[in-house]
Amino acid sequence: MKRRNFIAQFSMAIIAAKVVPGYFSDVVSKMNPLPRWRGFNLLDFFSPDPSHRAQHTTDEHLKWMRDWGFDFIRLPIAYPYYLQIDRTKPITPEDVYHINQQAIAEIVRLVDKANQYGLHVSINLHRAPGYCINAGFHEPFNLWKDKAAQEAFYFHWQMWARQFRDKSAQQVSFDLINEPAMRENMNDQHSPATAVSGVLYRKILKGAAEVIWKENPKRIIIADGNNVGNDVIPELEDLHVAQSCRGYYPHAISHYKAPWANKDPEHMPVPVWPGQIGNQYFDRHSLEKYYQPWIQLAQKGIGVHCGECGCWHKTPHDVFLRWFHDVLDILTAAGIGYALWNFIGDFGVLNSGRTDVVYENWYGYQLDRKLLNLLMKF
C-alpha cells in the first residue's frame, strides 16, 4: 500500500507539473534554497537626487501586488539619494559619509509598509560608492580599484545592516552591488564594460558580508552575477551568499532601441522570437543554454534569483510576450523566482507607454493585462 500510495502521489506531482508552472521544481526537487520570490523592482529611490524622485509607491500599489499573488520587491537605491550634500557640486570622498537621516527614514517607511503587505524587500545599492553600471555620474573613486571606495561601501552596508538588524530573513535581504563590471571611465555609459576579477569581487563581497552578518548572522545576502549580471561567480560559491541572474538575454530583444544600452539605438534590427536578429539566431534552446550555468548553481544548493527582467517598451509587444514566456518558463522549472523591472514605467505592467497595447483602465493607470496575466501564470 505504501508503495502504491507513493507511486500515485508521484504521478499526481508529474501531472501537476505539466499543469501548474513551477510545481515540479517547488514540490518535488526543492533544489533552489532561495524562495521562488516573484515581484517587481520599485524605483522610488533610483534617482541620486531626491528632488527628481519619479515614483512614490503607495499602499494601494502594494495591495495590488499582494492581491495579484506577488510576494517580493527589489528596491534599487542610488546612495547619493540619502546623503546630506551640496548637490550643485561633485561628490567628494568625505560626502559619502554624510548620511541624511530623513531620507533613510523614507526608505525604512517603504520597507515597513511592504512588509505589512507580506512582501519581502531586497535592498540593493544600484549605485554604490565608486560604481554604477549606468555610469554618467561623477564618482570620487572606483570601487574596484580604490581602498577608500571599498571602505565606504562597507560603511554603507554596515549602516543598513544596523538599520534592519531586527528584520527577519523573511522580511528583508541585501543585494549588494547592481550588475558589477569593470569600467575604466565611470562617466561614460558606453565605455566598454568587462567582467570584474572573480578574486576581487570575492574580496569586496566578503568584506561587506562580514559587517552585515556581525549585525544579523541570518541576513540573506545576494550577489549580482559578474559581467553586468550575466555570469555565475564561482569564487563566491563557498561564501554562503545567493547569486542573482538577469532576464535580459538577448539584449537585442530586451533593450531594443534603449538609448542607455546601445550606441546606435535607432538602427537596431527589429526583434523577432524565435528567429534571426541581425546575424544571430535566437530561440528557446538559446535561452536554455544561457541559463544552464545558473540552473546548475541552484542544483549545487546555492540560492539563485532573477533580480531584474523584462523588455523596454519599444520591443513589439507580441515578440516580448513570446520571448518572456520562455524566459519565465525556464526559470520557473528550475525553481528560480524573478522581479520585473519595473512596476510602473517603461518596463512595467502599469503605464509602460507601449504604443501597440490595448490597455485596461486600472484606477487611473494604464494596465497591460496580457503582461500581468503572463506574470501571474508563473
mmCIF file of C-alpha atoms in Angstrom:
data_model
loop_
_atom_site.group_PDB
_atom_site.id
_atom_site.type_symbol
_atom_site.label_atom_id
_atom_site.label_comp_id
_atom_site.label_asym_id
_atom_site.label_seq_id
_atom_site.Cartn_x
_atom_site.Cartn_y
_atom_site.Cartn_z
ATOM 1 C CA MET A 1 0.000 0.000 0.000
ATOM 2 C CA LYS A 2 2.764 2.409 0.877
ATOM 3 C CA ARG A 3 4.475 1.759 -2.453
ATOM 4 C CA ARG A 4 1.199 2.229 -4.359
ATOM 5 C CA ASN A 5 0.488 5.455 -2.459
ATOM 6 C CA PHE A 6 3.935 6.787 -3.303
ATOM 7 C CA ILE A 7 3.542 5.967 -6.986
ATOM 8 C CA ALA A 8 0.106 7.567 -7.045
ATOM 9 C CA GLN A 9 1.325 10.707 -5.310
ATOM 10 C CA PHE A 10 4.402 10.942 -7.548
ATOM 11 C CA SER A 11 2.247 10.526 -10.647
ATOM 12 C CA MET A 12 -0.054 13.299 -9.437
ATOM 13 C CA ALA A 13 3.004 15.513 -8.950
ATOM 14 C CA ILE A 14 4.120 14.844 -12.521
ATOM 15 C CA ILE A 15 0.644 15.707 -13.820
ATOM 16 C CA ALA A 16 0.536 18.835 -11.695
ATOM 17 C CA ALA A 17 3.940 19.841 -13.002
ATOM 18 C CA LYS A 18 2.505 19.929 -16.509
ATOM 19 C CA VAL A 19 -0.491 21.979 -15.412
ATOM 20 C CA VAL A 20 0.943 24.363 -12.814
ATOM 21 C CA PRO A 21 4.167 26.214 -13.759
ATOM 22 C CA GLY A 22 6.920 25.563 -11.237
ATOM 23 C CA TYR A 23 5.020 22.836 -9.388
ATOM 24 C CA PHE A 24 7.551 20.096 -10.028
ATOM 25 C CA SER A 25 10.526 22.252 -9.053
ATOM 26 C CA ASP A 26 8.792 23.591 -5.951
ATOM 27 C CA VAL A 27 7.233 20.352 -4.691
ATOM 28 C CA VAL A 28 9.466 17.547 -5.923
ATOM 29 C CA SER A 29 13.049 18.758 -6.352
ATOM 30 C CA LYS A 30 13.409 21.738 -3.969
ATOM 31 C CA MET A 31 16.815 22.333 -5.491
ATOM 32 C CA ASN A 32 16.963 26.146 -5.091
ATOM 33 C CA PRO A 33 17.385 27.088 -1.413
ATOM 34 C CA LEU A 34 16.021 30.610 -2.001
ATOM 35 C CA PRO A 35 12.250 31.104 -2.016
ATOM 36 C CA ARG A 36 10.832 31.484 -5.523
ATOM 37 C CA TRP A 37 10.139 35.158 -4.896
ATOM 38 C CA ARG A 38 8.047 36.849 -7.593
ATOM 39 C CA GLY A 39 7.548 40.567 -7.918
ATOM 40 C CA PHE A 40 8.863 43.911 -9.084
ATOM 41 C CA ASN A 41 11.616 46.493 -8.850
ATOM 42 C CA LEU A 42 10.342 49.739 -7.308
ATOM 43 C CA LEU A 43 12.155 52.905 -8.366
ATOM 44 C CA ASP A 44 11.295 55.275 -5.513
ATOM 45 C CA PHE A 45 14.971 55.831 -4.616
ATOM 46 C CA PHE A 46 16.532 55.105 -8.000
ATOM 47 C CA SER A 47 17.435 58.741 -8.701
ATOM 48 C CA PRO A 48 20.521 60.095 -6.899
ATOM 49 C CA ASP A 49 18.654 63.363 -6.274
ATOM 50 C CA PRO A 50 15.515 63.262 -4.069
ATOM 51 C CA SER A 51 14.135 66.299 -5.918
ATOM 52 C CA HIS A 52 13.998 64.150 -9.053
ATOM 53 C CA ARG A 53 12.129 61.300 -7.428
ATOM 54 C CA ALA A 54 9.794 59.967 -10.117
ATOM 55 C CA GLN A 55 7.873 57.311 -8.199
ATOM 56 C CA HIS A 56 6.016 57.239 -4.907
ATOM 57 C CA THR A 57 4.817 53.733 -4.095
ATOM 58 C CA THR A 58 1.516 53.800 -2.214
ATOM 59 C CA ASP A 59 -0.391 51.375 -0.031
ATOM 60 C CA GLU A 60 -2.682 50.847 -2.994
ATOM 61 C CA HIS A 61 0.227 49.719 -5.197
ATOM 62 C CA LEU A 62 1.458 47.281 -2.564
ATOM 63 C CA LYS A 63 -2.040 45.919 -2.074
ATOM 64 C CA TRP A 64 -2.382 45.278 -5.825
ATOM 65 C CA MET A 65 0.912 43.382 -5.864
ATOM 66 C CA ARG A 66 -0.199 41.239 -2.947
ATOM 67 C CA ASP A 67 -3.674 40.637 -4.322
ATOM 68 C CA TRP A 68 -2.226 39.638 -7.697
ATOM 69 C CA GLY A 69 -0.196 36.966 -5.917
ATOM 70 C CA PHE A 70 3.255 38.566 -5.747
ATOM 71 C CA ASP A 71 5.479 38.470 -2.666
ATOM 72 C CA PHE A 72 8.679 40.347 -3.500
ATOM 73 C CA ILE A 73 10.044 43.785 -4.256
ATOM 74 C CA ARG A 74 13.606 44.746 -5.074
ATOM 75 C CA LEU A 75 14.492 48.272 -4.040
ATOM 76 C CA PRO A 76 17.345 49.630 -6.200
ATOM 77 C CA ILE A 77 18.829 52.654 -4.425
ATOM 78 C CA ALA A 78 21.290 55.306 -5.581
ATOM 79 C CA TYR A 79 23.351 56.005 -2.449
ATOM 80 C CA PRO A 80 23.502 59.803 -3.052
ATOM 81 C CA TYR A 81 19.735 59.842 -2.544
ATOM 82 C CA TYR A 82 20.291 59.515 1.188
ATOM 83 C CA LEU A 83 23.318 61.783 1.523
ATOM 84 C CA GLN A 84 23.261 65.267 3.083
ATOM 85 C CA ILE A 85 25.341 67.086 0.458
ATOM 86 C CA ASP A 86 25.542 70.138 -1.756
ATOM 87 C CA ARG A 87 24.073 68.746 -4.988
ATOM 88 C CA THR A 88 25.399 71.591 -7.091
ATOM 89 C CA LYS A 89 28.926 70.203 -6.634
ATOM 90 C CA PRO A 90 30.585 66.852 -7.422
ATOM 91 C CA ILE A 91 30.503 64.299 -4.619
ATOM 92 C CA THR A 92 33.723 64.100 -2.609
ATOM 93 C CA PRO A 93 35.071 61.116 -0.620
ATOM 94 C CA GLU A 94 34.045 62.930 2.583
ATOM 95 C CA ASP A 95 30.479 63.480 1.314
ATOM 96 C CA VAL A 96 29.896 59.717 1.125
ATOM 97 C CA TYR A 97 29.770 59.567 4.930
ATOM 98 C CA HIS A 98 27.237 62.409 5.357
ATOM 99 C CA ILE A 99 24.013 60.492 5.890
ATOM 100 C CA ASN A 100 20.642 62.250 5.732
ATOM 101 C CA GLN A 101 18.533 60.533 8.380
ATOM 102 C CA GLN A 102 15.332 61.955 6.954
ATOM 103 C CA ALA A 103 15.994 60.190 3.653
ATOM 104 C CA ILE A 104 16.883 56.980 5.492
ATOM 105 C CA ALA A 105 13.550 57.207 7.307
ATOM 106 C CA GLU A 106 11.729 57.466 3.948
ATOM 107 C CA ILE A 107 13.315 54.237 2.777
ATOM 108 C CA VAL A 108 12.606 52.469 6.059
ATOM 109 C CA ARG A 109 8.938 53.513 5.905
ATOM 110 C CA LEU A 110 8.527 51.925 2.478
ATOM 111 C CA VAL A 111 10.220 48.717 3.637
ATOM 112 C CA ASP A 112 7.990 48.553 6.716
ATOM 113 C CA LYS A 113 4.898 49.192 4.628
ATOM 114 C CA ALA A 114 5.828 46.492 2.106
ATOM 115 C CA ASN A 115 6.419 44.001 4.918
ATOM 116 C CA GLN A 116 2.963 44.796 6.286
ATOM 117 C CA TYR A 117 1.543 43.611 2.949
ATOM 118 C CA GLY A 118 3.524 40.385 3.160
ATOM 119 C CA LEU A 119 6.137 41.467 0.620
ATOM 120 C CA HIS A 120 9.791 40.570 1.053
ATOM 121 C CA VAL A 121 12.102 43.531 0.335
ATOM 122 C CA SER A 122 15.554 43.150 -1.196
ATOM 123 C CA ILE A 123 17.626 46.281 -0.556
ATOM 124 C CA ASN A 124 20.011 46.910 -3.465
ATOM 125 C CA LEU A 125 22.688 49.544 -3.973
ATOM 126 C CA HIS A 126 22.091 50.176 -7.644
ATOM 127 C CA ARG A 127 24.598 52.976 -7.421
ATOM 128 C CA ALA A 128 27.175 52.111 -4.772
ATOM 129 C CA PRO A 129 30.132 54.214 -3.635
ATOM 130 C CA GLY A 130 32.543 54.055 -6.562
ATOM 131 C CA TYR A 131 30.363 52.130 -9.011
ATOM 132 C CA CYS A 132 27.201 52.246 -11.095
ATOM 133 C CA ILE A 133 26.576 50.240 -14.264
ATOM 134 C CA ASN A 134 24.719 53.174 -15.816
ATOM 135 C CA ALA A 135 27.750 55.449 -15.374
ATOM 136 C CA GLY A 136 27.293 59.081 -16.343
ATOM 137 C CA PHE A 137 27.729 60.111 -12.689
ATOM 138 C CA HIS A 138 30.679 61.767 -11.025
ATOM 139 C CA GLU A 139 32.239 59.330 -8.565
ATOM 140 C CA PRO A 140 35.145 60.409 -6.360
ATOM 141 C CA PHE A 141 36.702 56.924 -6.552
ATOM 142 C CA ASN A 142 36.465 53.481 -8.161
ATOM 143 C CA LEU A 143 35.052 50.597 -6.109
ATOM 144 C CA TRP A 144 37.178 48.031 -7.954
ATOM 145 C CA LYS A 145 40.460 49.926 -7.583
ATOM 146 C CA ASP A 146 40.379 52.200 -4.537
ATOM 147 C CA LYS A 147 40.515 51.096 -0.916
ATOM 148 C CA ALA A 148 38.705 54.305 0.114
ATOM 149 C CA ALA A 149 35.731 53.331 -2.059
ATOM 150 C CA GLN A 150 35.682 49.829 -0.594
ATOM 151 C CA GLU A 151 35.753 51.193 2.945
ATOM 152 C CA ALA A 152 32.842 53.495 2.088
ATOM 153 C CA PHE A 153 30.988 50.530 0.602
ATOM 154 C CA TYR A 154 31.415 48.579 3.844
ATOM 155 C CA PHE A 155 30.311 51.621 5.846
ATOM 156 C CA HIS A 156 27.050 51.898 3.910
ATOM 157 C CA TRP A 157 26.234 48.202 4.256
ATOM 158 C CA GLN A 158 27.042 48.267 7.953
ATOM 159 C CA MET A 159 24.621 51.177 8.293
ATOM 160 C CA TRP A 160 21.862 49.270 6.506
ATOM 161 C CA ALA A 161 22.626 46.123 8.488
ATOM 162 C CA ARG A 162 22.151 48.042 11.733
ATOM 163 C CA GLN A 163 19.057 49.792 10.417
ATOM 164 C CA PHE A 164 17.346 46.474 9.639
ATOM 165 C CA ARG A 165 19.014 44.362 12.335
ATOM 166 C CA ASP A 166 15.684 43.236 13.747
ATOM 167 C CA LYS A 167 14.046 42.397 10.419
ATOM 168 C CA SER A 168 13.782 38.671 9.753
ATOM 169 C CA ALA A 169 15.169 36.841 6.729
ATOM 170 C CA GLN A 170 11.562 36.541 5.547
ATOM 171 C CA GLN A 171 11.223 40.326 5.536
ATOM 172 C CA VAL A 172 14.497 41.742 4.193
ATOM 173 C CA SER A 173 17.535 40.662 2.179
ATOM 174 C CA PHE A 174 20.530 42.618 0.883
ATOM 175 C CA ASP A 175 21.534 42.688 -2.808
ATOM 176 C CA LEU A 176 24.974 44.251 -2.508
ATOM 177 C CA ILE A 177 26.084 45.562 -5.927
ATOM 178 C CA ASN A 178 23.963 46.002 -9.025
ATOM 179 C CA GLU A 179 25.402 44.338 -12.144
ATOM 180 C CA PRO A 180 29.145 44.512 -11.405
ATOM 181 C CA ALA A 181 31.527 45.169 -14.278
ATOM 182 C CA MET A 182 34.939 46.712 -14.760
ATOM 183 C CA ARG A 183 34.739 50.081 -16.449
ATOM 184 C CA GLU A 184 37.714 52.386 -16.842
ATOM 185 C CA ASN A 185 35.591 55.515 -17.297
ATOM 186 C CA MET A 186 32.805 55.746 -14.741
ATOM 187 C CA ASN A 187 31.414 58.824 -16.511
ATOM 188 C CA ASP A 188 30.877 57.181 -19.902
ATOM 189 C CA GLN A 189 27.959 54.752 -20.025
ATOM 190 C CA HIS A 190 29.073 53.476 -23.432
ATOM 191 C CA SER A 191 32.669 52.750 -22.414
ATOM 192 C CA PRO A 192 33.457 49.006 -22.516
ATOM 193 C CA ALA A 193 32.260 47.025 -19.514
ATOM 194 C CA THR A 194 34.012 43.726 -18.813
ATOM 195 C CA ALA A 195 33.906 41.136 -16.048
ATOM 196 C CA VAL A 196 35.475 42.020 -12.711
ATOM 197 C CA SER A 197 38.197 39.713 -11.458
ATOM 198 C CA GLY A 198 36.436 36.961 -9.530
ATOM 199 C CA VAL A 199 39.073 37.184 -6.795
ATOM 200 C CA LEU A 200 38.487 40.936 -6.446
ATOM 201 C CA TYR A 201 34.705 40.541 -6.441
ATOM 202 C CA ARG A 202 35.025 37.909 -3.705
ATOM 203 C CA LYS A 203 37.236 40.194 -1.598
ATOM 204 C CA ILE A 204 34.769 43.089 -1.733
ATOM 205 C CA LEU A 205 31.673 40.912 -1.205
ATOM 206 C CA LYS A 206 33.301 39.108 1.713
ATOM 207 C CA GLY A 207 34.195 42.394 3.393
ATOM 208 C CA ALA A 208 30.611 43.631 3.118
ATOM 209 C CA ALA A 209 29.140 40.289 4.220
ATOM 210 C CA GLU A 210 31.261 40.301 7.360
ATOM 211 C CA VAL A 211 29.958 43.660 8.570
ATOM 212 C CA ILE A 212 26.379 42.638 7.708
ATOM 213 C CA TRP A 213 26.492 39.259 9.437
ATOM 214 C CA LYS A 214 28.047 40.851 12.513
ATOM 215 C CA GLU A 215 24.727 42.677 12.966
ATOM 216 C CA ASN A 216 22.483 39.754 11.944
ATOM 217 C CA PRO A 217 24.058 36.386 11.019
ATOM 218 C CA LYS A 218 20.793 35.242 9.408
ATOM 219 C CA ARG A 219 20.606 38.043 6.860
ATOM 220 C CA ILE A 220 20.281 36.735 3.295
ATOM 221 C CA ILE A 221 22.931 38.289 1.058
ATOM 222 C CA ILE A 222 22.641 38.287 -2.727
ATOM 223 C CA ALA A 223 25.457 38.900 -5.206
ATOM 224 C CA ASP A 224 24.540 40.003 -8.709
ATOM 225 C CA GLY A 225 26.176 37.990 -11.484
ATOM 226 C CA ASN A 226 29.503 39.179 -12.830
ATOM 227 C CA ASN A 227 29.850 40.834 -16.231
ATOM 228 C CA VAL A 228 26.751 43.041 -15.846
ATOM 229 C CA GLY A 229 24.712 40.305 -14.150
ATOM 230 C CA ASN A 230 25.255 37.662 -16.822
ATOM 231 C CA ASP A 231 27.847 35.313 -15.344
ATOM 232 C CA VAL A 232 27.812 32.960 -12.367
ATOM 233 C CA ILE A 233 30.612 33.780 -9.884
ATOM 234 C CA PRO A 234 32.396 30.521 -8.940
ATOM 235 C CA GLU A 235 34.658 32.387 -6.497
ATOM 236 C CA LEU A 236 31.652 33.104 -4.241
ATOM 237 C CA GLU A 237 30.269 29.593 -4.019
ATOM 238 C CA ASP A 238 31.740 28.903 -0.553
ATOM 239 C CA LEU A 239 30.627 32.222 0.992
ATOM 240 C CA HIS A 240 27.018 31.241 1.740
ATOM 241 C CA VAL A 241 25.632 34.036 -0.405
ATOM 242 C CA ALA A 242 22.968 33.713 -3.094
ATOM 243 C CA GLN A 243 23.501 34.916 -6.652
ATOM 244 C CA SER A 244 21.249 36.932 -8.942
ATOM 245 C CA CYS A 245 20.921 36.492 -12.703
ATOM 246 C CA ARG A 246 19.152 38.675 -15.259
ATOM 247 C CA GLY A 247 16.232 38.141 -17.619
ATOM 248 C CA TYR A 248 17.546 40.335 -20.423
ATOM 249 C CA TYR A 249 19.063 37.824 -22.853
ATOM 250 C CA PRO A 250 19.289 38.624 -25.684
ATOM 251 C CA HIS A 251 19.664 42.398 -25.326
ATOM 252 C CA ALA A 252 18.553 42.742 -28.934
ATOM 253 C CA ILE A 253 15.060 41.928 -27.601
ATOM 254 C CA SER A 254 15.044 43.251 -24.042
ATOM 255 C CA HIS A 255 16.800 46.550 -24.784
ATOM 256 C CA TYR A 256 15.598 47.218 -28.300
ATOM 257 C CA LYS A 257 16.217 50.909 -29.075
ATOM 258 C CA ALA A 258 17.165 51.659 -25.443
ATOM 259 C CA PRO A 259 19.464 54.712 -25.690
ATOM 260 C CA TRP A 260 21.420 53.974 -22.496
ATOM 261 C CA ALA A 261 22.307 50.453 -23.661
ATOM 262 C CA ASN A 262 23.101 50.931 -27.351
ATOM 263 C CA LYS A 263 25.406 53.285 -29.241
ATOM 264 C CA ASP A 264 23.087 53.467 -32.260
ATOM 265 C CA PRO A 265 19.607 52.581 -30.927
ATOM 266 C CA GLU A 266 17.653 53.826 -33.936
ATOM 267 C CA HIS A 267 19.350 51.440 -36.344
ATOM 268 C CA MET A 268 18.921 48.198 -34.440
ATOM 269 C CA PRO A 269 17.353 45.227 -36.285
ATOM 270 C CA VAL A 270 13.675 44.692 -35.406
ATOM 271 C CA PRO A 271 13.490 41.803 -32.912
ATOM 272 C CA VAL A 272 11.579 38.579 -33.567
ATOM 273 C CA TRP A 273 11.022 35.487 -31.423
ATOM 274 C CA PRO A 274 12.109 32.946 -32.289
ATOM 275 C CA GLY A 275 14.219 33.897 -35.273
ATOM 276 C CA GLN A 276 17.117 35.738 -36.813
ATOM 277 C CA ILE A 277 18.075 39.098 -35.310
ATOM 278 C CA GLY A 278 20.922 40.670 -37.216
ATOM 279 C CA ASN A 279 23.485 37.930 -37.774
ATOM 280 C CA GLN A 280 22.330 35.700 -34.897
ATOM 281 C CA TYR A 281 19.501 33.203 -34.496
ATOM 282 C CA PHE A 282 17.740 33.052 -31.120
ATOM 283 C CA ASP A 283 15.188 30.569 -29.796
ATOM 284 C CA ARG A 284 14.254 28.706 -26.635
ATOM 285 C CA HIS A 285 17.320 26.497 -26.969
ATOM 286 C CA SER A 286 19.478 29.666 -26.873
ATOM 287 C CA LEU A 287 17.803 30.666 -23.617
ATOM 288 C CA GLU A 288 18.221 27.227 -22.083
ATOM 289 C CA LYS A 289 21.922 27.311 -22.890
ATOM 290 C CA TYR A 290 22.247 30.813 -21.408
ATOM 291 C CA TYR A 291 20.551 29.850 -18.123
ATOM 292 C CA GLN A 292 22.190 26.433 -17.750
ATOM 293 C CA PRO A 293 25.060 27.695 -15.511
ATOM 294 C CA TRP A 294 22.509 29.353 -13.219
ATOM 295 C CA ILE A 295 20.379 26.209 -13.034
ATOM 296 C CA GLN A 296 23.481 24.169 -12.226
ATOM 297 C CA LEU A 297 24.362 26.670 -9.484
ATOM 298 C CA ALA A 298 20.941 26.173 -7.886
ATOM 299 C CA GLN A 299 21.395 22.400 -8.156
ATOM 300 C CA LYS A 300 24.556 22.770 -6.066
ATOM 301 C CA GLY A 301 22.412 24.203 -3.271
ATOM 302 C CA ILE A 302 23.315 27.859 -3.837
ATOM 303 C CA GLY A 303 20.380 30.264 -3.906
ATOM 304 C CA VAL A 304 19.532 31.820 -7.263
ATOM 305 C CA HIS A 305 17.062 34.589 -8.066
ATOM 306 C CA CYS A 306 16.485 36.713 -11.174
ATOM 307 C CA GLY A 307 16.678 40.225 -9.771
ATOM 308 C CA GLU A 308 15.722 42.023 -12.993
ATOM 309 C CA CYS A 309 13.917 41.005 -16.157
ATOM 310 C CA GLY A 310 11.630 42.337 -18.860
ATOM 311 C CA CYS A 311 11.682 44.473 -22.011
ATOM 312 C CA TRP A 312 11.866 48.177 -22.685
ATOM 313 C CA HIS A 313 8.683 49.492 -24.251
ATOM 314 C CA LYS A 314 9.976 49.710 -27.829
ATOM 315 C CA THR A 315 10.083 45.929 -28.313
ATOM 316 C CA PRO A 316 6.995 44.749 -30.229
ATOM 317 C CA HIS A 317 4.550 43.509 -27.614
ATOM 318 C CA ASP A 318 3.822 40.133 -29.197
ATOM 319 C CA VAL A 319 7.556 39.426 -29.544
ATOM 320 C CA PHE A 320 8.106 40.465 -25.927
ATOM 321 C CA LEU A 321 5.376 38.182 -24.584
ATOM 322 C CA ARG A 322 6.501 35.126 -26.575
ATOM 323 C CA TRP A 323 10.133 35.601 -25.534
ATOM 324 C CA PHE A 324 9.235 36.381 -21.910
ATOM 325 C CA HIS A 325 7.028 33.302 -21.660
ATOM 326 C CA ASP A 326 10.065 31.156 -22.487
ATOM 327 C CA VAL A 327 12.294 33.054 -20.035
ATOM 328 C CA LEU A 328 9.823 32.650 -17.160
ATOM 329 C CA ASP A 329 9.087 29.049 -18.037
ATOM 330 C CA ILE A 330 12.780 28.110 -17.923
ATOM 331 C CA LEU A 331 13.366 29.953 -14.645
ATOM 332 C CA THR A 332 10.238 28.519 -13.051
ATOM 333 C CA ALA A 333 11.139 24.956 -13.981
ATOM 334 C CA ALA A 334 14.390 25.477 -12.055
ATOM 335 C CA GLY A 335 12.614 26.977 -9.044
ATOM 336 C CA ILE A 336 14.079 30.436 -9.721
ATOM 337 C CA GLY A 337 11.956 33.480 -8.935
ATOM 338 C CA TYR A 338 12.045 36.874 -10.628
ATOM 339 C CA ALA A 339 11.479 40.612 -10.273
ATOM 340 C CA LEU A 340 10.212 42.567 -13.271
ATOM 341 C CA TRP A 341 11.920 45.866 -13.979
ATOM 342 C CA ASN A 342 9.706 47.713 -13.131
ATOM 343 C CA PHE A 343 6.151 48.049 -11.723
ATOM 344 C CA ILE A 344 5.115 51.448 -13.079
ATOM 345 C CA GLY A 345 7.005 52.702 -16.116
ATOM 346 C CA ASP A 346 8.693 51.740 -19.366
ATOM 347 C CA PHE A 347 9.192 48.054 -18.476
ATOM 348 C CA GLY A 348 6.180 47.734 -16.213
ATOM 349 C CA VAL A 349 2.656 46.390 -16.046
ATOM 350 C CA LEU A 350 1.339 49.913 -15.446
ATOM 351 C CA ASN A 351 1.892 52.988 -17.651
ATOM 352 C CA SER A 352 4.546 51.379 -19.837
ATOM 353 C CA GLY A 353 3.920 53.743 -22.747
ATOM 354 C CA ARG A 354 3.854 50.933 -25.295
ATOM 355 C CA THR A 355 2.078 52.013 -28.463
ATOM 356 C CA ASP A 356 0.947 48.517 -29.523
ATOM 357 C CA VAL A 357 -1.029 47.536 -26.403
ATOM 358 C CA VAL A 358 -4.761 47.794 -25.750
ATOM 359 C CA TYR A 359 -4.643 48.978 -22.157
ATOM 360 C CA GLU A 360 -7.172 48.380 -19.419
ATOM 361 C CA ASN A 361 -8.033 51.339 -17.236
ATOM 362 C CA TRP A 362 -6.977 50.348 -13.721
ATOM 363 C CA TYR A 363 -7.893 53.039 -11.175
ATOM 364 C CA GLY A 364 -6.493 55.717 -13.466
ATOM 365 C CA TYR A 365 -3.445 53.684 -14.564
ATOM 366 C CA GLN A 366 -2.963 52.026 -17.938
ATOM 367 C CA LEU A 367 -2.721 48.290 -17.194
ATOM 368 C CA ASP A 368 -1.049 45.857 -19.584
ATOM 369 C CA ARG A 369 -3.387 42.970 -18.755
ATOM 370 C CA LYS A 370 -1.649 40.488 -21.087
ATOM 371 C CA LEU A 371 1.686 41.051 -19.365
ATOM 372 C CA LEU A 372 0.113 40.823 -15.924
ATOM 373 C CA ASN A 373 -1.621 37.557 -16.843
ATOM 374 C CA LEU A 374 1.679 36.136 -18.050
ATOM 375 C CA LEU A 375 3.431 37.071 -14.804
ATOM 376 C CA MET A 376 0.592 35.627 -12.712
ATOM 377 C CA LYS A 377 0.848 32.356 -14.649
ATOM 378 C CA PHE A 378 4.432 31.948 -13.420
#
